[in-house]
Each structure stands twice: as C-alpha cells, then as structure tokens.
Amino acid sequence: MLLPETFQVVSFPYAGPAEAGLWFIFHHQGLVITGAEGAAELVTAPALHSLGVDASQVRGVGRLGKACCWVAHTQCEELPPGFSAEPLRSLFNRLPEALLAIAGRAQQLLDFERSHRFCGACGAANEAFDECRAKRCPACGQIAYPRLAPAMMVLVKRDGPAGRELLLAHGARFPGVIYSALAGFVEPSESVEDCAHREVFEEVGLRIKNLRYFGSQCWPFPNSLMIAFVADWAGGEIVADPAEILDAAWFPIDALPPLPHQITIARRLINATIAEVAPEHPALTVYGAG
Ligand SMILES: [Zn+2]
C-alpha cells in the first residue's frame, strides 16, 4: 500500500469538529465504514457524535491535498445502525488504495498512542513530544517514536528444464492455500541482505546469489516495512522447515499456485519476475485470481 503523492506527513493539533477532513475512526481493531457490502466509505464529521468520538483523543495523521486526516477510537460499545468496523485487510477491494494506505498509517499511530501511555523504563505517564510525533517521559526523559519492524522478502528463481521456475512456499501462518515468496524479520545487528541469505537457508535449505533490490512496502499488520528482493538459486535441494513452511516447491511460471493479492508487494514482485519472460501471463491481470 502506497501513500499517495499528495499526502503530507505532518503533525498538527485537532481544531474541533467543524474542521473539514477525512476521518479514520477505529472500533477495536476495525476501521469504521458506512455503505453496504460493495463499496465502503469513511465516516463523515456529522457521525462523530453518534460514534462516541472524544475530541480530546483525536490525532492528526497528515494532510491529503487540503484535507486534514484525523484518527480516533470510538468510545461506544456497539456501533450505531449503518456503520460497521472492518479489518483493513478485508477492505482491499472496497476502499481506494490511497485511503487504505492512510488508514494503515492512522492505525499504527493509534496503536502507538495506546501502547506508549507510560514510560517503558520507569513507568511514569508519558507526555506528547515533538509536535505529537513522539512520547517523552517527564520523569526520566526517555523518548519513544513509533517503531517499524523491517522485514525482508525474497523471490528465488532459476531456469530449470521447464523454463523459468519460481520458489514459492505456503507458510504456516498464511491464510488459505496462498503460495508466496519467502520472508522474515531482520534480526538485531543483521543487514537486510544478511537476512535474505539466512532466511532462505533456514526455511528451505537453499543458497542464493545475485540478490537484487526490488522495492518496499509499508505493511501495517502491524508496524512492518517489507523490503523485497529477487535472487537466483545458487545451490541445494529444498528441505522445508516444518515450523515455518508447510510446503515449498519450484513452480514453472505456466503452472503457478494461488498467489497473494495484487495489492501486496509479494504479488508485484512475482508479477515483475513473470513479466520478464511471459508478458502475456494471466497472473499479471490486475484484478485476476487471488
Ligand atoms: Zn521514564
């Protein structure tokens, strides 16, 4: 999910309900939306009162064009009729990608507020710092900014007897029967490149070479920044780690398994690698399977 070019990451205090803007209101872990099963819409300012939004808890997320973006939690137990709270993942085809990306940022800022009310070192109540971007402990001075966890993804390819083959795996934590590139979190003191080599060897027992950067994507489920690479197979046979990988195999690009959603960097990485050798491949269709 990409923040739109017209989005500015700026912090500002809430100026009251008359302020025109975009409202990202969360009820537990779901974004509150209106609209029927099809298209979803954000809530608008007149609905804030019935949703139990406390003005003192509203935070600025940034600015989209001239519209200020706000985030807050509902204070009500049950949502009023006509509203529902949906996990962001379920809104992939229902909200524009730009709003979904801002909603991801909004949710992470809200989660930061919730989890940093007190200092992690001495336990005193934190106060807002650096124009509300951070928290500072007035007792011991410890400062906390929202954290991101860097994660790495690598698509390993080789030219086999059947042409271009991709190493795809079904992870133990994947939903459904989706197959994707290998991925893992970067460990302290490790480079992202080190992580790519280590994860591939740990998860499937292979060595890789020619590691090349592809791109990155914010992945707010929660707080991840996924950094994607493509690499060539350098040796070894697949031996999957059963704790992480339920199945892993070399798939010829004309016989691919179910792939991740088109909005994910995993799918963009897979699509770009397929397109090198098969620009008409059906998996490249924007709203295709998966
Ligand atoms: Zn402290």
Short mmCIF file of C-alpha atoms and ligand atoms in Angstrom, two decimals:
data_model
loop_
_atom_site.label_atom_id
_atom_site.label_comp_id
_atom_site.label_asym_id
_atom_site.label_seq_id
_atom_site.Cartn_x
_atom_site.Cartn_y
_atom_site.Cartn_z
CA MET A 1 0.00 0.00 0.00
CA LEU A 2 1.46 3.32 -1.06
CA LEU A 3 0.73 6.71 0.43
CA PRO A 4 -0.44 8.98 -2.41
CA GLU A 5 1.92 11.69 -3.70
CA THR A 6 -0.46 14.38 -2.49
CA PHE A 7 -0.22 13.11 1.10
CA GLN A 8 1.95 15.10 3.51
CA VAL A 9 3.26 13.55 6.71
CA VAL A 10 2.65 16.47 9.04
CA SER A 11 1.54 16.65 12.67
CA PHE A 12 -0.95 19.18 13.98
CA PRO A 13 -3.39 19.52 16.86
CA TYR A 14 -7.08 18.83 16.42
CA ALA A 15 -9.02 22.05 15.87
CA GLY A 16 -12.57 20.84 16.57
CA PRO A 17 -15.36 19.02 14.79
CA ALA A 18 -16.00 21.84 12.31
CA GLU A 19 -12.67 21.08 10.68
CA ALA A 20 -13.20 19.60 7.21
CA GLY A 21 -11.27 16.44 6.71
CA LEU A 22 -11.07 12.71 6.37
CA TRP A 23 -11.97 10.64 9.40
CA PHE A 24 -10.29 7.33 10.15
CA ILE A 25 -12.28 6.06 13.12
CA PHE A 26 -11.41 2.70 14.65
CA HIS A 27 -13.65 0.44 16.70
CA HIS A 28 -11.38 -2.08 18.41
CA GLN A 29 -9.11 -3.26 15.51
CA GLY A 30 -11.55 -2.39 12.71
CA LEU A 31 -11.94 0.77 10.59
CA VAL A 32 -15.45 2.16 10.89
CA ILE A 33 -17.10 2.47 7.49
CA THR A 34 -20.52 3.07 6.05
CA GLY A 35 -22.03 1.61 2.90
CA ALA A 36 -23.34 -1.80 2.00
CA GLU A 37 -21.39 -4.95 1.07
CA GLY A 38 -19.87 -3.34 -2.03
CA ALA A 39 -18.05 -0.01 -1.85
CA ALA A 40 -17.06 1.25 1.59
CA GLU A 41 -16.96 4.90 2.65
CA LEU A 42 -15.22 6.64 5.51
CA VAL A 43 -17.41 8.18 8.17
CA THR A 44 -18.03 11.93 7.98
CA ALA A 45 -17.90 14.61 10.69
CA PRO A 46 -21.66 14.63 11.49
CA ALA A 47 -21.43 10.95 12.54
CA LEU A 48 -18.68 11.53 15.12
CA HIS A 49 -21.06 12.27 17.99
CA SER A 50 -23.12 9.11 17.50
CA LEU A 51 -19.90 7.08 17.27
CA GLY A 52 -18.79 8.40 20.66
CA VAL A 53 -15.60 10.07 19.46
CA ASP A 54 -13.89 12.03 22.27
CA ALA A 55 -12.45 15.26 20.79
CA SER A 56 -9.52 15.18 23.23
CA GLN A 57 -8.41 11.84 21.79
CA VAL A 58 -8.42 12.88 18.10
CA ARG A 59 -4.95 12.91 16.48
CA GLY A 60 -3.70 14.28 13.16
CA VAL A 61 -2.43 11.69 10.67
CA GLY A 62 -1.32 14.04 7.88
CA ARG A 63 -2.83 16.01 5.05
CA LEU A 64 -4.21 14.67 1.78
CA GLY A 65 -4.22 17.64 -0.60
CA LYS A 66 -6.03 20.26 1.50
CA ALA A 67 -7.91 17.76 3.66
CA CYS A 68 -6.65 17.08 7.17
CA CYS A 69 -6.74 13.40 8.07
CA TRP A 70 -7.79 12.50 11.61
CA VAL A 71 -7.72 9.33 13.63
CA ALA A 72 -9.60 8.41 16.80
CA HIS A 73 -11.18 5.48 18.60
CA THR A 74 -14.89 5.10 19.19
CA GLN A 75 -15.91 5.18 22.84
CA CYS A 76 -19.17 3.28 22.21
CA GLU A 77 -19.60 -0.46 22.89
CA GLU A 78 -21.83 -1.10 19.88
CA LEU A 79 -21.78 0.80 16.62
CA PRO A 80 -25.00 2.57 15.62
CA PRO A 81 -27.01 1.12 12.68
CA GLY A 82 -25.47 1.77 9.26
CA PHE A 83 -21.86 1.51 10.46
CA SER A 84 -19.54 -1.46 10.65
CA ALA A 85 -15.92 -1.98 11.74
CA GLU A 86 -13.79 -3.93 9.26
CA PRO A 87 -10.17 -5.11 9.43
CA LEU A 88 -8.11 -3.19 6.85
CA ARG A 89 -7.21 -6.42 5.06
CA SER A 90 -10.88 -7.02 4.25
CA LEU A 91 -11.16 -3.57 2.59
CA PHE A 92 -8.56 -4.17 -0.16
CA ASN A 93 -11.14 -4.12 -2.94
CA ARG A 94 -13.62 -1.80 -1.24
CA LEU A 95 -11.63 1.34 -0.36
CA PRO A 96 -9.29 3.20 -2.75
CA GLU A 97 -5.67 2.15 -2.17
CA ALA A 98 -4.69 5.71 -1.19
CA LEU A 99 -7.23 5.78 1.65
CA LEU A 100 -6.25 2.28 2.70
CA ALA A 101 -2.61 3.38 2.97
CA ILE A 102 -3.56 6.41 5.10
CA ALA A 103 -5.78 4.15 7.22
CA GLY A 104 -2.74 1.90 7.78
CA ARG A 105 -0.73 4.88 8.99
CA ALA A 106 -3.66 6.04 11.15
CA GLN A 107 -3.98 2.63 12.79
CA GLN A 108 -0.26 2.49 13.57
CA LEU A 109 -0.33 5.97 15.15
CA LEU A 110 -3.37 4.98 17.21
CA ASP A 111 -1.63 1.81 18.32
CA PHE A 112 1.45 3.85 19.28
CA GLU A 113 -0.74 6.11 21.45
CA ARG A 114 -2.34 3.08 23.12
CA SER A 115 0.91 1.23 23.80
CA HIS A 116 3.04 4.22 24.91
CA ARG A 117 0.88 5.81 27.59
CA PHE A 118 3.60 5.03 30.15
CA CYS A 119 7.40 5.11 30.06
CA GLY A 120 8.89 1.67 29.39
CA ALA A 121 11.91 2.47 31.60
CA CYS A 122 10.42 3.97 34.78
CA GLY A 123 6.65 3.61 34.41
CA ALA A 124 5.73 7.31 34.68
CA ALA A 125 2.94 8.67 32.46
CA ASN A 126 4.32 9.88 29.11
CA GLU A 127 3.53 13.24 27.55
CA ALA A 128 3.30 14.31 23.92
CA PHE A 129 6.61 15.41 22.38
CA ASP A 130 7.94 16.74 19.06
CA GLU A 131 4.61 18.13 17.81
CA CYS A 132 2.79 14.94 18.88
CA ARG A 133 5.03 12.70 16.76
CA ALA A 134 6.57 11.10 19.85
CA LYS A 135 6.20 10.50 23.59
CA ARG A 136 8.56 11.71 26.30
CA CYS A 137 8.76 10.67 29.91
CA PRO A 138 8.81 13.77 32.17
CA ALA A 139 10.49 11.77 34.96
CA CYS A 140 13.50 10.17 33.25
CA GLY A 141 13.50 11.82 29.81
CA GLN A 142 13.13 8.64 27.75
CA ILE A 143 11.73 9.40 24.30
CA ALA A 144 9.81 6.97 22.10
CA TYR A 145 8.87 7.35 18.44
CA PRO A 146 6.60 4.95 16.55
CA ARG A 147 8.71 1.93 15.62
CA LEU A 148 8.81 -0.04 12.40
CA ALA A 149 9.96 -3.65 12.17
CA PRO A 150 11.98 -4.20 8.96
CA ALA A 151 11.13 -7.44 7.23
CA MET A 152 12.65 -8.96 4.12
CA MET A 153 11.07 -10.85 1.26
CA VAL A 154 12.98 -12.67 -1.46
CA LEU A 155 11.71 -14.36 -4.60
CA VAL A 156 14.19 -17.02 -5.69
CA LYS A 157 14.17 -18.01 -9.35
CA ARG A 158 16.04 -20.43 -11.58
CA ASP A 159 15.95 -21.60 -15.16
CA GLY A 160 15.01 -25.28 -15.00
CA PRO A 161 14.17 -27.88 -17.63
CA ALA A 162 10.63 -26.46 -17.94
CA GLY A 163 11.83 -22.86 -18.31
CA ARG A 164 11.70 -20.15 -15.64
CA GLU A 165 10.81 -21.54 -12.21
CA LEU A 166 9.91 -19.64 -9.03
CA LEU A 167 10.45 -20.88 -5.50
CA LEU A 168 7.12 -20.35 -3.74
CA ALA A 169 6.10 -21.52 -0.30
CA HIS A 170 2.95 -21.90 1.73
CA GLY A 171 3.82 -20.55 5.16
CA ALA A 172 2.39 -21.95 8.37
CA ARG A 173 0.77 -18.57 9.13
CA PHE A 174 -0.63 -17.87 5.63
CA PRO A 175 -4.38 -17.64 5.13
CA GLY A 176 -5.98 -20.18 2.76
CA VAL A 177 -3.75 -22.01 0.28
CA ILE A 178 -1.76 -18.99 -0.91
CA TYR A 179 1.86 -19.52 -2.02
CA SER A 180 4.32 -16.63 -1.85
CA ALA A 181 7.97 -15.61 -1.75
CA LEU A 182 9.98 -16.38 1.40
CA ALA A 183 10.02 -13.70 4.09
CA GLY A 184 11.21 -13.00 7.59
CA PHE A 185 12.05 -10.28 10.10
CA VAL A 186 15.50 -8.72 10.23
CA GLU A 187 17.37 -9.66 13.43
CA PRO A 188 19.34 -7.14 15.53
CA SER A 189 22.81 -6.45 14.05
CA GLU A 190 21.88 -8.09 10.73
CA SER A 191 21.73 -6.32 7.34
CA VAL A 192 18.65 -6.85 5.18
CA GLU A 193 20.86 -8.75 2.71
CA ASP A 194 22.21 -11.00 5.51
CA CYS A 195 18.62 -11.67 6.50
CA ALA A 196 17.72 -12.76 2.94
CA HIS A 197 20.52 -15.33 2.82
CA ARG A 198 19.81 -16.58 6.36
CA GLU A 199 16.03 -16.89 5.96
CA VAL A 200 16.25 -18.77 2.66
CA PHE A 201 18.74 -21.23 4.14
CA GLU A 202 16.77 -21.66 7.38
CA GLU A 203 13.37 -22.02 5.74
CA VAL A 204 14.16 -24.19 2.71
CA GLY A 205 17.88 -25.12 2.92
CA LEU A 206 18.92 -23.34 -0.31
CA ARG A 207 21.77 -20.96 -1.13
CA ILE A 208 21.10 -17.88 -3.26
CA LYS A 209 23.16 -15.40 -5.32
CA ASN A 210 22.70 -12.17 -7.30
CA LEU A 211 20.46 -10.62 -4.66
CA ARG A 212 18.81 -7.54 -6.20
CA TYR A 213 16.57 -4.92 -4.57
CA PHE A 214 13.02 -4.78 -5.95
CA GLY A 215 11.07 -2.36 -3.76
CA SER A 216 9.47 -1.88 -0.36
CA GLN A 217 6.00 -1.59 1.10
CA CYS A 218 4.57 -0.46 4.39
CA TRP A 219 2.63 -3.36 5.90
CA PRO A 220 0.70 -2.16 8.93
CA PHE A 221 -0.31 -5.59 10.30
CA PRO A 222 1.34 -4.37 12.47
CA ASN A 223 4.23 -1.93 12.05
CA SER A 224 6.22 -3.73 9.34
CA LEU A 225 8.23 -2.36 6.46
CA MET A 226 8.63 -5.14 3.90
CA ILE A 227 11.79 -4.84 1.76
CA ALA A 228 11.65 -7.09 -1.30
CA PHE A 229 14.41 -8.71 -3.35
CA VAL A 230 14.77 -11.10 -6.21
CA ALA A 231 17.62 -13.63 -6.27
CA ASP A 232 18.94 -16.57 -8.27
CA TRP A 233 19.22 -20.10 -6.93
CA ALA A 234 22.86 -20.93 -6.18
CA GLY A 235 22.58 -24.49 -4.92
CA GLY A 236 20.92 -27.04 -2.65
CA GLU A 237 17.69 -29.03 -2.65
CA ILE A 238 14.51 -27.86 -0.93
CA VAL A 239 14.24 -29.03 2.69
CA ALA A 240 11.42 -27.05 4.29
CA ASP A 241 11.49 -26.11 7.98
CA PRO A 242 8.13 -27.54 9.18
CA ALA A 243 7.84 -24.92 11.93
CA GLU A 244 7.64 -22.15 9.30
CA ILE A 245 6.81 -23.71 5.93
CA LEU A 246 4.03 -26.22 5.24
CA ASP A 247 5.05 -26.66 1.60
CA ALA A 248 7.69 -25.22 -0.71
CA ALA A 249 8.43 -26.10 -4.33
CA TRP A 250 9.79 -24.86 -7.66
CA PHE A 251 6.82 -23.81 -9.79
CA PRO A 252 7.16 -23.33 -13.57
CA ILE A 253 5.58 -19.97 -14.43
CA ASP A 254 2.93 -21.68 -16.56
CA ALA A 255 1.75 -23.77 -13.57
CA LEU A 256 1.62 -21.36 -10.63
CA PRO A 257 -0.31 -22.00 -7.40
CA PRO A 258 -2.76 -19.45 -5.89
CA LEU A 259 -0.82 -16.20 -5.37
CA PRO A 260 -1.15 -13.27 -2.91
CA HIS A 261 -3.49 -10.35 -3.56
CA GLN A 262 -2.46 -7.82 -6.25
CA ILE A 263 -2.09 -5.05 -3.65
CA THR A 264 0.78 -6.85 -1.89
CA ILE A 265 4.43 -6.30 -2.72
CA ALA A 266 4.76 -10.10 -2.83
CA ARG A 267 2.43 -10.19 -5.83
CA ARG A 268 4.14 -7.22 -7.51
CA LEU A 269 7.47 -8.97 -7.07
CA ILE A 270 6.10 -12.21 -8.52
CA ASN A 271 4.38 -10.36 -11.38
CA ALA A 272 7.55 -8.43 -12.29
CA THR A 273 9.55 -11.65 -12.39
CA ILE A 274 6.95 -13.41 -14.54
CA ALA A 275 6.73 -10.41 -16.89
CA GLU A 276 10.44 -10.71 -17.74
CA VAL A 277 9.75 -13.90 -19.67
CA ALA A 278 5.96 -14.01 -20.20
CA PRO A 279 4.41 -10.53 -20.63
CA GLU A 280 1.01 -12.05 -21.54
CA HIS A 281 0.82 -14.32 -18.46
CA PRO A 282 -2.74 -14.35 -16.93
CA ALA A 283 -1.37 -13.81 -13.40
CA LEU A 284 -0.39 -10.27 -14.46
CA THR A 285 -4.04 -9.23 -14.88
CA VAL A 286 -4.66 -6.52 -12.27
CA TYR A 287 -7.88 -8.00 -10.93
CA GLY A 288 -7.02 -11.59 -11.71
CA ALA A 289 -7.18 -14.61 -9.43
CA GLY A 290 -6.06 -14.04 -5.88
ZN ZN B 1 10.67 7.29 32.43
#
